[in-house]
Short mmCIF file of C-alpha atoms and ligand atoms in Angstrom, two decimals:
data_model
loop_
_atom_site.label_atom_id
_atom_site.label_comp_id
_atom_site.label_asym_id
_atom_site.label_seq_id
_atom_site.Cartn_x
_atom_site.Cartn_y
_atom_site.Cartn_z
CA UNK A 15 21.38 -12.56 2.71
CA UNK A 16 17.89 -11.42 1.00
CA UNK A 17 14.73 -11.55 2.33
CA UNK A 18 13.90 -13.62 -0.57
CA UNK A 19 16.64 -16.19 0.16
CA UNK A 20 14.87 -17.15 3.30
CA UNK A 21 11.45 -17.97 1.82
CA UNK A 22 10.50 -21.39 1.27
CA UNK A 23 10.17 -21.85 -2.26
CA UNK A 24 6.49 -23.76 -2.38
CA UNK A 25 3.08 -22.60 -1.28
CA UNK A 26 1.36 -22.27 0.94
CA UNK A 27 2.74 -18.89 2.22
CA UNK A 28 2.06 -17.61 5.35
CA UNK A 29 3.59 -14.89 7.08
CA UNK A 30 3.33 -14.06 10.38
CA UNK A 31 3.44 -10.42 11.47
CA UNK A 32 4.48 -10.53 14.90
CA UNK A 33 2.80 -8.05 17.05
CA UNK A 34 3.10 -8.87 20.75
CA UNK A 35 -0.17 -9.97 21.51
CA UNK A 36 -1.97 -8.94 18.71
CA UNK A 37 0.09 -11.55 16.31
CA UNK A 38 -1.76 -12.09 12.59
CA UNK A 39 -1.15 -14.32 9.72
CA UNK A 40 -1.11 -13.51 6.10
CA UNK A 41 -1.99 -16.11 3.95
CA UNK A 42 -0.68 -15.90 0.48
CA UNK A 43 -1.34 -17.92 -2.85
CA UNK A 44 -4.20 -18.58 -5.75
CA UNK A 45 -6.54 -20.63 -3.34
CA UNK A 46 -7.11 -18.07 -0.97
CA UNK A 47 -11.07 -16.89 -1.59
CA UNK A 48 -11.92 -20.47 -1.57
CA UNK A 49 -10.01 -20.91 1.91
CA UNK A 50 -11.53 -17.55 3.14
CA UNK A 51 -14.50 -19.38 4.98
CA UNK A 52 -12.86 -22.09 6.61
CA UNK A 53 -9.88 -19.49 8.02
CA UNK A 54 -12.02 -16.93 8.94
CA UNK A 55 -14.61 -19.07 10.94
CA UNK A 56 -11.23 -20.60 12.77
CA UNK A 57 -10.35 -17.11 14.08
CA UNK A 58 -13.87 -16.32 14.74
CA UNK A 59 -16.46 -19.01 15.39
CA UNK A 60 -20.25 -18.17 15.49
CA UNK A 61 -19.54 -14.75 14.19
CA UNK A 62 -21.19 -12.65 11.92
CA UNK A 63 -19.84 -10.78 9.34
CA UNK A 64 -20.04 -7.58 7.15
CA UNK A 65 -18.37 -7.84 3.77
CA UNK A 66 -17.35 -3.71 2.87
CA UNK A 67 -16.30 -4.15 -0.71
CA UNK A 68 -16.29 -1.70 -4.33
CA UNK A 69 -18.89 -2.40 -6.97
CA UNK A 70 -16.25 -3.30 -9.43
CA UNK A 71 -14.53 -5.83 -7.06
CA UNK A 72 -18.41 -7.06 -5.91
CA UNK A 73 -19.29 -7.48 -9.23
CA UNK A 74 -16.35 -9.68 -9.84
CA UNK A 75 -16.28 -11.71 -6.79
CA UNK A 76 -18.07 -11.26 -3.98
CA UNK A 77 -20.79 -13.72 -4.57
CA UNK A 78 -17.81 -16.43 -4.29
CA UNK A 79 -17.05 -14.65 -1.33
CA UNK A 80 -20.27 -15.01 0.31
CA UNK A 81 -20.42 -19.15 -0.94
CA UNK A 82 -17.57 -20.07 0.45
CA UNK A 83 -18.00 -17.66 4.23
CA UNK A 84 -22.04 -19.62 3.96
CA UNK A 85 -20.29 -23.06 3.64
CA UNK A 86 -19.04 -22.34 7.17
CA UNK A 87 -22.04 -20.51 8.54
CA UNK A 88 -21.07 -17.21 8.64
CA UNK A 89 -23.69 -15.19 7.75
CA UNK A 90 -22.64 -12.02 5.92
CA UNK A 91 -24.06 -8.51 4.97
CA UNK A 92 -22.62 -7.12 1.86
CA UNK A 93 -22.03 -2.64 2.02
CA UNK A 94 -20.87 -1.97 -1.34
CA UNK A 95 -19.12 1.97 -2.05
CA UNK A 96 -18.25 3.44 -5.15
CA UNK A 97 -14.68 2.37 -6.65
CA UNK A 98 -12.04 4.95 -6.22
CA UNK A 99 -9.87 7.34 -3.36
CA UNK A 100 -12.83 9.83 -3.62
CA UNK A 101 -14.94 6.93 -1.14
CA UNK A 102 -11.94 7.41 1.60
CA UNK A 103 -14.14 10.63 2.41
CA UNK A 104 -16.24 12.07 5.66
CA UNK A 105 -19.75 10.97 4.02
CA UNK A 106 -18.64 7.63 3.44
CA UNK A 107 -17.00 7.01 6.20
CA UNK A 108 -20.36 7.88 8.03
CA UNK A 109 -22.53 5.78 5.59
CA UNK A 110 -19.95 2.50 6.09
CA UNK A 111 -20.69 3.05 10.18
CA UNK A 112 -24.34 3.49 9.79
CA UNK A 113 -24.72 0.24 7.51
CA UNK A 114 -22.54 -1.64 9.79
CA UNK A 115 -24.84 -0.98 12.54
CA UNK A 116 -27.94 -1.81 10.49
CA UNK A 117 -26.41 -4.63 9.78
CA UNK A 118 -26.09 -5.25 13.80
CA UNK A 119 -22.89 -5.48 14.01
CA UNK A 120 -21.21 -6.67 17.42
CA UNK A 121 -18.07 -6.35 19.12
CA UNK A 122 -18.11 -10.48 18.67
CA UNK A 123 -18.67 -9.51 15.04
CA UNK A 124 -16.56 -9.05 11.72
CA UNK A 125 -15.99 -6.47 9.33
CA UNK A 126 -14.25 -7.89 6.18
CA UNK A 127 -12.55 -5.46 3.95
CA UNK A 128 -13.00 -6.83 -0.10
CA UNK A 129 -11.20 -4.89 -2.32
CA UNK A 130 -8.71 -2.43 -2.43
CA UNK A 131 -6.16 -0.03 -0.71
CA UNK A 132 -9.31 2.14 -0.66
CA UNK A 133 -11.96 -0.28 0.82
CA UNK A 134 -9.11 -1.72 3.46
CA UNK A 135 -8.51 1.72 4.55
CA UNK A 136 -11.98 2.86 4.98
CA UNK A 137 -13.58 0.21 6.63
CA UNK A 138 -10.78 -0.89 8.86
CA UNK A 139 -11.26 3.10 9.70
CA UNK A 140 -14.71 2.16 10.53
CA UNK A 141 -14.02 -1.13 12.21
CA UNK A 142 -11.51 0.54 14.87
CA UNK A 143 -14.45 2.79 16.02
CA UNK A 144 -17.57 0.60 15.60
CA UNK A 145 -18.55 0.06 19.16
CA UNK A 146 -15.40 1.37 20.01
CA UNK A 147 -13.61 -1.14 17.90
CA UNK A 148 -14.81 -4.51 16.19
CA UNK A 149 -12.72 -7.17 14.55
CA UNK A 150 -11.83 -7.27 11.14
CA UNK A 151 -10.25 -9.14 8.26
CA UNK A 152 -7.95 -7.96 5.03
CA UNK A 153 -8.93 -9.74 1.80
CA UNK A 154 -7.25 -7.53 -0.09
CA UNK A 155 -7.80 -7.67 -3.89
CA UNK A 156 -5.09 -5.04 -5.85
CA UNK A 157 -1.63 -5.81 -5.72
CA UNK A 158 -0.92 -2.72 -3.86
CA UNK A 159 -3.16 -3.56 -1.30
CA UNK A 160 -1.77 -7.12 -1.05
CA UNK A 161 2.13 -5.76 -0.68
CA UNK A 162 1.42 -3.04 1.45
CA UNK A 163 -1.86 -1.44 2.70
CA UNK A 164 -3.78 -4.69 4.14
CA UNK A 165 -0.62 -4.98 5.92
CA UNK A 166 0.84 -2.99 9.84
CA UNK A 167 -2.88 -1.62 10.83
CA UNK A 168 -3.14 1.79 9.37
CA UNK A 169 -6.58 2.17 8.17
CA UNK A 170 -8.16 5.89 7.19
CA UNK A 171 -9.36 8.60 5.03
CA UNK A 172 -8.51 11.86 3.45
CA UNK A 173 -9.38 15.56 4.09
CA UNK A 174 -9.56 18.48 2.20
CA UNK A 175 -5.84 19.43 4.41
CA UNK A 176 -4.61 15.94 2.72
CA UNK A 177 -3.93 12.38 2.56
CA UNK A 178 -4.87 10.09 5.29
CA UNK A 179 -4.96 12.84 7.80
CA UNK A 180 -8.07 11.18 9.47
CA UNK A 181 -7.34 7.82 10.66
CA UNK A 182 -6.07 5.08 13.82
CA UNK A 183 -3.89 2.12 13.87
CA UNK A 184 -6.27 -0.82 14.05
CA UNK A 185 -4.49 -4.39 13.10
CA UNK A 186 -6.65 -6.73 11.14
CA UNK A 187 -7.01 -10.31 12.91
CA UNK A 188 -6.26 -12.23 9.84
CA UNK A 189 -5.07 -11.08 5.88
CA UNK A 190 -5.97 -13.21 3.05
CA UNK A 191 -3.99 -12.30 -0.61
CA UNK A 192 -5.46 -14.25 -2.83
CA UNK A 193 -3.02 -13.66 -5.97
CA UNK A 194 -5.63 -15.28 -8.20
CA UNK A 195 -7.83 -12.28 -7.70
CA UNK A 196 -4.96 -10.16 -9.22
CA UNK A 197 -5.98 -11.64 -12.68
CA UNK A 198 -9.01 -9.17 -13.48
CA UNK A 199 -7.04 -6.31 -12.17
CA UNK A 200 -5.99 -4.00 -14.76
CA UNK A 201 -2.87 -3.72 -15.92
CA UNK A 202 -2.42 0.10 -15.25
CA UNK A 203 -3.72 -1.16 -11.74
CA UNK A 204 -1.35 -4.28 -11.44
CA UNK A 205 2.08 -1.94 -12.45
CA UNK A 206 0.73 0.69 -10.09
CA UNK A 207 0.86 -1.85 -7.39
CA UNK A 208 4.39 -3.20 -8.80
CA UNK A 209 5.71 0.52 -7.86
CA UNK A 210 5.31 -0.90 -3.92
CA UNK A 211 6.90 -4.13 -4.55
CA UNK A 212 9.93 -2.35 -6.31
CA UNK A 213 10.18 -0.23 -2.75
CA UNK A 214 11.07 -3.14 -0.75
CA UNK A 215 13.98 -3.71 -2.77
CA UNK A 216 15.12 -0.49 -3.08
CA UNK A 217 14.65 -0.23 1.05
CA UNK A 218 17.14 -2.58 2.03
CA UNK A 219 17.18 -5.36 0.18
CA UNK A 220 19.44 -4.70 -2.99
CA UNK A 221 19.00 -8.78 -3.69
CA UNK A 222 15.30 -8.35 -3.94
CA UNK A 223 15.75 -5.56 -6.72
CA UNK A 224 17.86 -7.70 -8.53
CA UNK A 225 15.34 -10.62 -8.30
CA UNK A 226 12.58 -7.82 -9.73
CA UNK A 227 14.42 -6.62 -12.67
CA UNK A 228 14.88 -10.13 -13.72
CA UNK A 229 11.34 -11.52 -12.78
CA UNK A 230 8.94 -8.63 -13.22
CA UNK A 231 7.29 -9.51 -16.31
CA UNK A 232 6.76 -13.12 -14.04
CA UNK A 233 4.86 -11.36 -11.66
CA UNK A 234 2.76 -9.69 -13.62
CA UNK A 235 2.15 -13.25 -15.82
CA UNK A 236 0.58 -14.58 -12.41
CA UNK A 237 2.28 -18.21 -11.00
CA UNK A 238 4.94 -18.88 -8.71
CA UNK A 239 6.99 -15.81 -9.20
CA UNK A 240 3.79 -13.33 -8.25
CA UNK A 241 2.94 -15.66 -4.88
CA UNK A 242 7.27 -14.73 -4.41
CA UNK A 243 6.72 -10.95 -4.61
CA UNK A 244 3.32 -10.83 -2.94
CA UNK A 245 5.12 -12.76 0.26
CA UNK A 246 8.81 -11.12 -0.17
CA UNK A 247 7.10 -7.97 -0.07
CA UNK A 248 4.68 -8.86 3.12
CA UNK A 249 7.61 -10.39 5.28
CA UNK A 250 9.27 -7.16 4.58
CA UNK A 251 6.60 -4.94 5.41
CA UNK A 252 6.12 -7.19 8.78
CA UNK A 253 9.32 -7.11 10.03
CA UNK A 254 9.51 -3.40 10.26
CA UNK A 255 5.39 -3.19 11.11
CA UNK A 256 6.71 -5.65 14.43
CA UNK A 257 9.93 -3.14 15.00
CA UNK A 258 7.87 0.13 14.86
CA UNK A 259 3.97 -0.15 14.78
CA UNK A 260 3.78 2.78 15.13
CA UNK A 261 6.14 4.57 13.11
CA UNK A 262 7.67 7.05 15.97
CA UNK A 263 11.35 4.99 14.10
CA UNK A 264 12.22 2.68 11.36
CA UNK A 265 8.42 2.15 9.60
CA UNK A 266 8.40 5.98 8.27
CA UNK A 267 11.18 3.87 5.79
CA UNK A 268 8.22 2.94 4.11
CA UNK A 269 7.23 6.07 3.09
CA UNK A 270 10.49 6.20 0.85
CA UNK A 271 9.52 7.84 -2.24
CA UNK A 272 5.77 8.90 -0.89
CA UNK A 273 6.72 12.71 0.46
CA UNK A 274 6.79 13.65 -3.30
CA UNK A 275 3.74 10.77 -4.19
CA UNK A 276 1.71 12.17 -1.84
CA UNK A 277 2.18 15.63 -2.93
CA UNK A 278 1.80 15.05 -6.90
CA UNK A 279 -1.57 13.12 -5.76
CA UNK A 280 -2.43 15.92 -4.01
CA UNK A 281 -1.94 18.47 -7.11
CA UNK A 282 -3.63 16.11 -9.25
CA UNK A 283 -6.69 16.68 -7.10
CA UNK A 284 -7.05 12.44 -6.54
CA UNK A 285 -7.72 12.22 -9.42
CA UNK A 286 -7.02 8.23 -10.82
CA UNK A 287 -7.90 9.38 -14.28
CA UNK A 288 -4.74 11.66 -14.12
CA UNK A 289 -2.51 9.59 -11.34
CA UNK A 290 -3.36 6.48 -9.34
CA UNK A 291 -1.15 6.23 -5.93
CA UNK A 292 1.00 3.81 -7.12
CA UNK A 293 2.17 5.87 -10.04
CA UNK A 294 2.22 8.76 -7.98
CA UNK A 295 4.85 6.02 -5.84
CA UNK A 296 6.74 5.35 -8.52
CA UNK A 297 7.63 8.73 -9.64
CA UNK A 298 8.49 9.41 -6.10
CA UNK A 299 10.60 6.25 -5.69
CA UNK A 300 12.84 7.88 -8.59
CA UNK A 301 13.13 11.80 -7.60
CA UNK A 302 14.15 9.90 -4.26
CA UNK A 303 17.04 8.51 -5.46
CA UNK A 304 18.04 11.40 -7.95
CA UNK A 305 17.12 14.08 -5.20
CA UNK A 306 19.89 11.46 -3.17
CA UNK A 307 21.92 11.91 -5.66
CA UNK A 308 22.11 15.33 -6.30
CA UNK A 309 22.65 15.91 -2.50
CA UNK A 310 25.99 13.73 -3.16
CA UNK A 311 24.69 10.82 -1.24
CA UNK A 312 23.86 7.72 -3.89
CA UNK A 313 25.44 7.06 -6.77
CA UNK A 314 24.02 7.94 -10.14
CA UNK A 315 23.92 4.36 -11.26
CA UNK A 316 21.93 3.44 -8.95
CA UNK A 317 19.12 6.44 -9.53
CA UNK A 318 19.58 5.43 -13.30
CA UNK A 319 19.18 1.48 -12.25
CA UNK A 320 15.78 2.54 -10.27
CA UNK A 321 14.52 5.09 -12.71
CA UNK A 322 15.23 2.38 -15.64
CA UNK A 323 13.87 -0.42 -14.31
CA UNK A 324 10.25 1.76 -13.69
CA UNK A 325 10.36 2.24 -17.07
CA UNK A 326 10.71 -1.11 -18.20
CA UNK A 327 7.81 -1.95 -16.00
CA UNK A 328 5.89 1.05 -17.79
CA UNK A 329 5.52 3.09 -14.55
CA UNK A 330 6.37 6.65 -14.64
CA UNK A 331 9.27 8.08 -13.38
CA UNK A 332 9.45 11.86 -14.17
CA UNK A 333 7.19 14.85 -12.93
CA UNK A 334 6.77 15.25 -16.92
CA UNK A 335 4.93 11.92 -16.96
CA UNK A 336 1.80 13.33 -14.68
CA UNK A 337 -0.85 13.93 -17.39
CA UNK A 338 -1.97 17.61 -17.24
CA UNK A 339 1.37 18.48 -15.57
CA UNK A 340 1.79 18.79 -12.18
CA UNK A 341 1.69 23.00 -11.27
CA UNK A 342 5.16 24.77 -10.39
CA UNK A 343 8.14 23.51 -8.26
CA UNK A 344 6.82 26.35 -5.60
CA UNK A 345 3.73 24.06 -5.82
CA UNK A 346 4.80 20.88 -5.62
CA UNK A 347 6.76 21.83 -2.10
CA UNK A 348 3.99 23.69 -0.89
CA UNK A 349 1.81 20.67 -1.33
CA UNK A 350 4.74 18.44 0.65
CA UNK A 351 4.50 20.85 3.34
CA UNK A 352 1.38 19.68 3.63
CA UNK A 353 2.11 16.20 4.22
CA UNK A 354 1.99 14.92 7.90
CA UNK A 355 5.78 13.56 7.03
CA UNK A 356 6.83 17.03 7.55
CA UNK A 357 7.97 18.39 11.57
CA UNK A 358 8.10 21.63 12.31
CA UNK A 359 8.56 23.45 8.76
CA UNK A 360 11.23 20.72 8.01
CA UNK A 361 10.93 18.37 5.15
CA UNK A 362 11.63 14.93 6.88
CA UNK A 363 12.58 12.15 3.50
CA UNK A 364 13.53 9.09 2.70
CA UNK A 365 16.94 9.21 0.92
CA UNK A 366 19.36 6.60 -0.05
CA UNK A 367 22.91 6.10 -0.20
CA UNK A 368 22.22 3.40 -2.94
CA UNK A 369 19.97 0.55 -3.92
CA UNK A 370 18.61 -1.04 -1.04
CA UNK A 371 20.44 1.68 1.28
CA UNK A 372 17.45 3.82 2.46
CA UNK A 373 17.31 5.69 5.95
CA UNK A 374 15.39 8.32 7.28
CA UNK A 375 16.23 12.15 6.56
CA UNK A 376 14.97 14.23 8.83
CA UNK A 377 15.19 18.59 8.54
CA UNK A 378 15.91 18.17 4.72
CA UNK A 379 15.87 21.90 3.38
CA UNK A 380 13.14 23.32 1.79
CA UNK A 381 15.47 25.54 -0.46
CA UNK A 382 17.37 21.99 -1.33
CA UNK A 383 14.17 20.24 -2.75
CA UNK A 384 13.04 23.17 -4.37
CA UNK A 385 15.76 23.93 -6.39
CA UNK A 386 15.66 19.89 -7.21
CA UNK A 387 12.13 19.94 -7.93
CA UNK A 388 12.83 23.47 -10.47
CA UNK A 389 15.41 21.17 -12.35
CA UNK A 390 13.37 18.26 -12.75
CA UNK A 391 10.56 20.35 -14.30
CA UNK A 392 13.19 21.99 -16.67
CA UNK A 393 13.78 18.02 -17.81
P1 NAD B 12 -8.13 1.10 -5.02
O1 NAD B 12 -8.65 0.50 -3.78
O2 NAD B 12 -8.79 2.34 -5.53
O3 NAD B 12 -8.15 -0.02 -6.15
C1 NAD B 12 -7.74 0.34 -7.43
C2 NAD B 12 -8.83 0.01 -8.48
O4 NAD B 12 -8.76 -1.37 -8.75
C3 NAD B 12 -10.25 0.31 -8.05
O5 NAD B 12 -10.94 0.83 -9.14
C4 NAD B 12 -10.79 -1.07 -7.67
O6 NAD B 12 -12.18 -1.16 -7.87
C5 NAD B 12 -10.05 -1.95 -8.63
N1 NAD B 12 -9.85 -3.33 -8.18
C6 NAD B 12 -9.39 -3.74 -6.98
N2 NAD B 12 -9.25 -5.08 -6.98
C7 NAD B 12 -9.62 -5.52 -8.20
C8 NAD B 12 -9.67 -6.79 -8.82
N3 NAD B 12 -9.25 -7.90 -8.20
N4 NAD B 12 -10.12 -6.86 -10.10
C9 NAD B 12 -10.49 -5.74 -10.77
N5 NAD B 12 -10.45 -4.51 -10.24
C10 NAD B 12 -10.02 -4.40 -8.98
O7 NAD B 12 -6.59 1.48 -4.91
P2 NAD B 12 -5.31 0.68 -4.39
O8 NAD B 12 -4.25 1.03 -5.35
O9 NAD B 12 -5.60 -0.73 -4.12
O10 NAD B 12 -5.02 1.38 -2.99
C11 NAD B 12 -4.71 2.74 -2.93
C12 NAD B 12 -5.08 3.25 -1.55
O11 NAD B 12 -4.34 2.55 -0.56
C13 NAD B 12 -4.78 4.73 -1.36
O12 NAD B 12 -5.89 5.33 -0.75
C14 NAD B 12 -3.61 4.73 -0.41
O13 NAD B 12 -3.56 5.88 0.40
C15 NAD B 12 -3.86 3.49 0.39
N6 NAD B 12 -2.68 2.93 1.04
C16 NAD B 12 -2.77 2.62 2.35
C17 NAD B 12 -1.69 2.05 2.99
C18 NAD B 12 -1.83 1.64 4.44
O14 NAD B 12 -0.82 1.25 5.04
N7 NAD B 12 -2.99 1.67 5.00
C19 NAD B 12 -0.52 1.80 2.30
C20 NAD B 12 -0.46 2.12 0.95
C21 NAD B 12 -1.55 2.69 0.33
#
């Protein structure tokens, strides 16, 4: 049975991630900035709060933010950073802590991330050493935050040795997706985000793929069918984040397809102009299962299914696809090295024996992906 079987079919949506003493809800559905100050003054009475949000998601909707968290007397301080993975740096990880204390900030206190994959990652960074750890809430804004990042605790930023490197596990206390807020996302943004969704099926839940291929233009249209993938995609993310919070097993299956990402976002320099994550995602999900393939483990159906239905969606799905190219195979391993996936000098993946047939790979030959990665380039 899917995941997506068990789901009620009508809002509201909540799903629990169960985390033995540390147990959150996600609350899912269109109503959810307009139900932000009621549920966060019920986790956190007489607090106050600072709101860490991007200028393009405060200029959008932060000031209904602020209404609705004043309605129920939480007073809030608004620390506003530049949009974009460049703000998951050193300096603004030190700016974020310094305005959070000038904003007096307690341990009794809230930070509330507002935005992004980007803003969730940096200030729930700075919330788990604030006073040596404060409180805070996801209100996660892009669908990629919403389906993966505001969800399992990992919150950090980058260095010049790579992604992410810099960071703690630090659960939120509560996660608010309000899908409505996925309207004045952009559509390059939205599909990016889609590329995360898509992984869930493709991780073990074949049923779930199905249900995208059919539905995806649904989900990005906004109603019933987006609320389904937003909350799909969270109970699956929540189950595993409850097995294995802290991926020493089953959670590093959520890296399938992010080895490669991580590395093409790396040779791209960050750059969104050239590759946002989630495209960098979804060209990964597809050299997973055709790297799987070529190692005589999936079927080449299935590679075709996933690398077909990307391009429906209008993600990318070949290294040809990165704009300005993406350096030489010898390049693109070297930067995988690099990635904190890999254990000593062994390339650790995600394959798949088919859709929705993922398992961990660990000591996956270097030579292997690099003669994969030399045919891919040829096309
Ligand atoms: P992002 O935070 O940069 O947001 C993408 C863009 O969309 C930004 O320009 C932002 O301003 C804009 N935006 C966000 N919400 C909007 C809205 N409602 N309306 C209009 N514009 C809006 O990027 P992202 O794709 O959300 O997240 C990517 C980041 O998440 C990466 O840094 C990645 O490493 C991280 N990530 C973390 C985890 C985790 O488990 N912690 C998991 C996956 C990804």
């Amino acid at each position: 049975m899917s995941i997506a079987d068990l789901l009620p079919a009508e809002a509201p949506l909540v799903v629990p991630v169960a985390l033995e003493g540390r147990r959150y809800d996600i609350h899912i559905g269109r109503d959810g900035l307009g139900r932000a100050g009621a549920l966060i003054a019920g986790i956190a009475p007489g607090a106050r709060a600072a709101i860490v949000t991007d200028e393009t998601v405060a200029g959008l909707h932060a000031a209904r933010l602020e209404a609705g968290l004043a309605q129920y007397g939480i007073a809030a301080t608004r620390i506003t950073i530049p949009p974009g993975e460049a703000s998951k740096s050193y300096a603004r990880f030190a700016e974020v802590c310094d305005a959070l204390l000038a904003a007096k900030i307690e341990r009794s206190d809230l930070v509330i991330a507002f935005g992004g994959g980007v803003v969730g990652d940096l200030a729930g960074f700075a919330a788990s050493v604030l006073r040596r750890g404060v409180r805070f809430v996801q209100l996660p804004t892009s669908l990629l935050a919403q389906v993966d990042s505001s969800v399992g605790g990992k919150t950090g930023i980058n260095s010049s040795h790579g992604k992410n490197l810099i960071g703690a596990f630090h659960q939120p206390s509560l996660v608010i997706a309000d899908t409505a807020l996925l309207d004045t996302l952009s559509e390059r943004e939205f599909k990016a985000g889609y590329a995360e969704v898509v992984k869930y099926g493709l991780i073990d839940d074949p049923a779930f793929f199905d249900w995208c291929e059919a539905n995806w233009h649904r989900v990005i249209a906004g109603g019933p069918e987006r609320d389904h993938a937003v909350a799909v995609s969270c109970r699956a993310k929540a189950a595993i984040v409850a097995r294995d919070e802290r991926e020493e097993g089953d959670r590093a299956l959520l890296n399938l397809g992010h080895t490669f990402a991580h590395a093409l976002e790396r040779l791209t320099g960050y750059d969104s102009a050239r590759l946002v994550h989630g495209e960098a995602v979804a060209i990964g999900l597809a050299l997973a299962f055709r790297f799987s393939q070529r190692l005589g483990l999936c079927p080449g159906q299935d590679a075709l299914r996933v690398a077909r239905h990307l391009d429906h969606v209008g993600l990318p799905s070949r290294l040809q696809q990165v704009p300005g190219g993406t350096g030489s195979a010898q390049e693109i391993v070297a930067a995988m090295a690099q990635d904190k996936k890999v254990k000593r000098g062994a390339l650790t993946f995600i394959l798949a024996r088919g859709i929705g047939q993922s398992f961990i790979a660990p000591g996956v030959a270097a030579d292997d992906v690099l003669a994969f990665v030399t045919d891919e380039l040829k096309g």
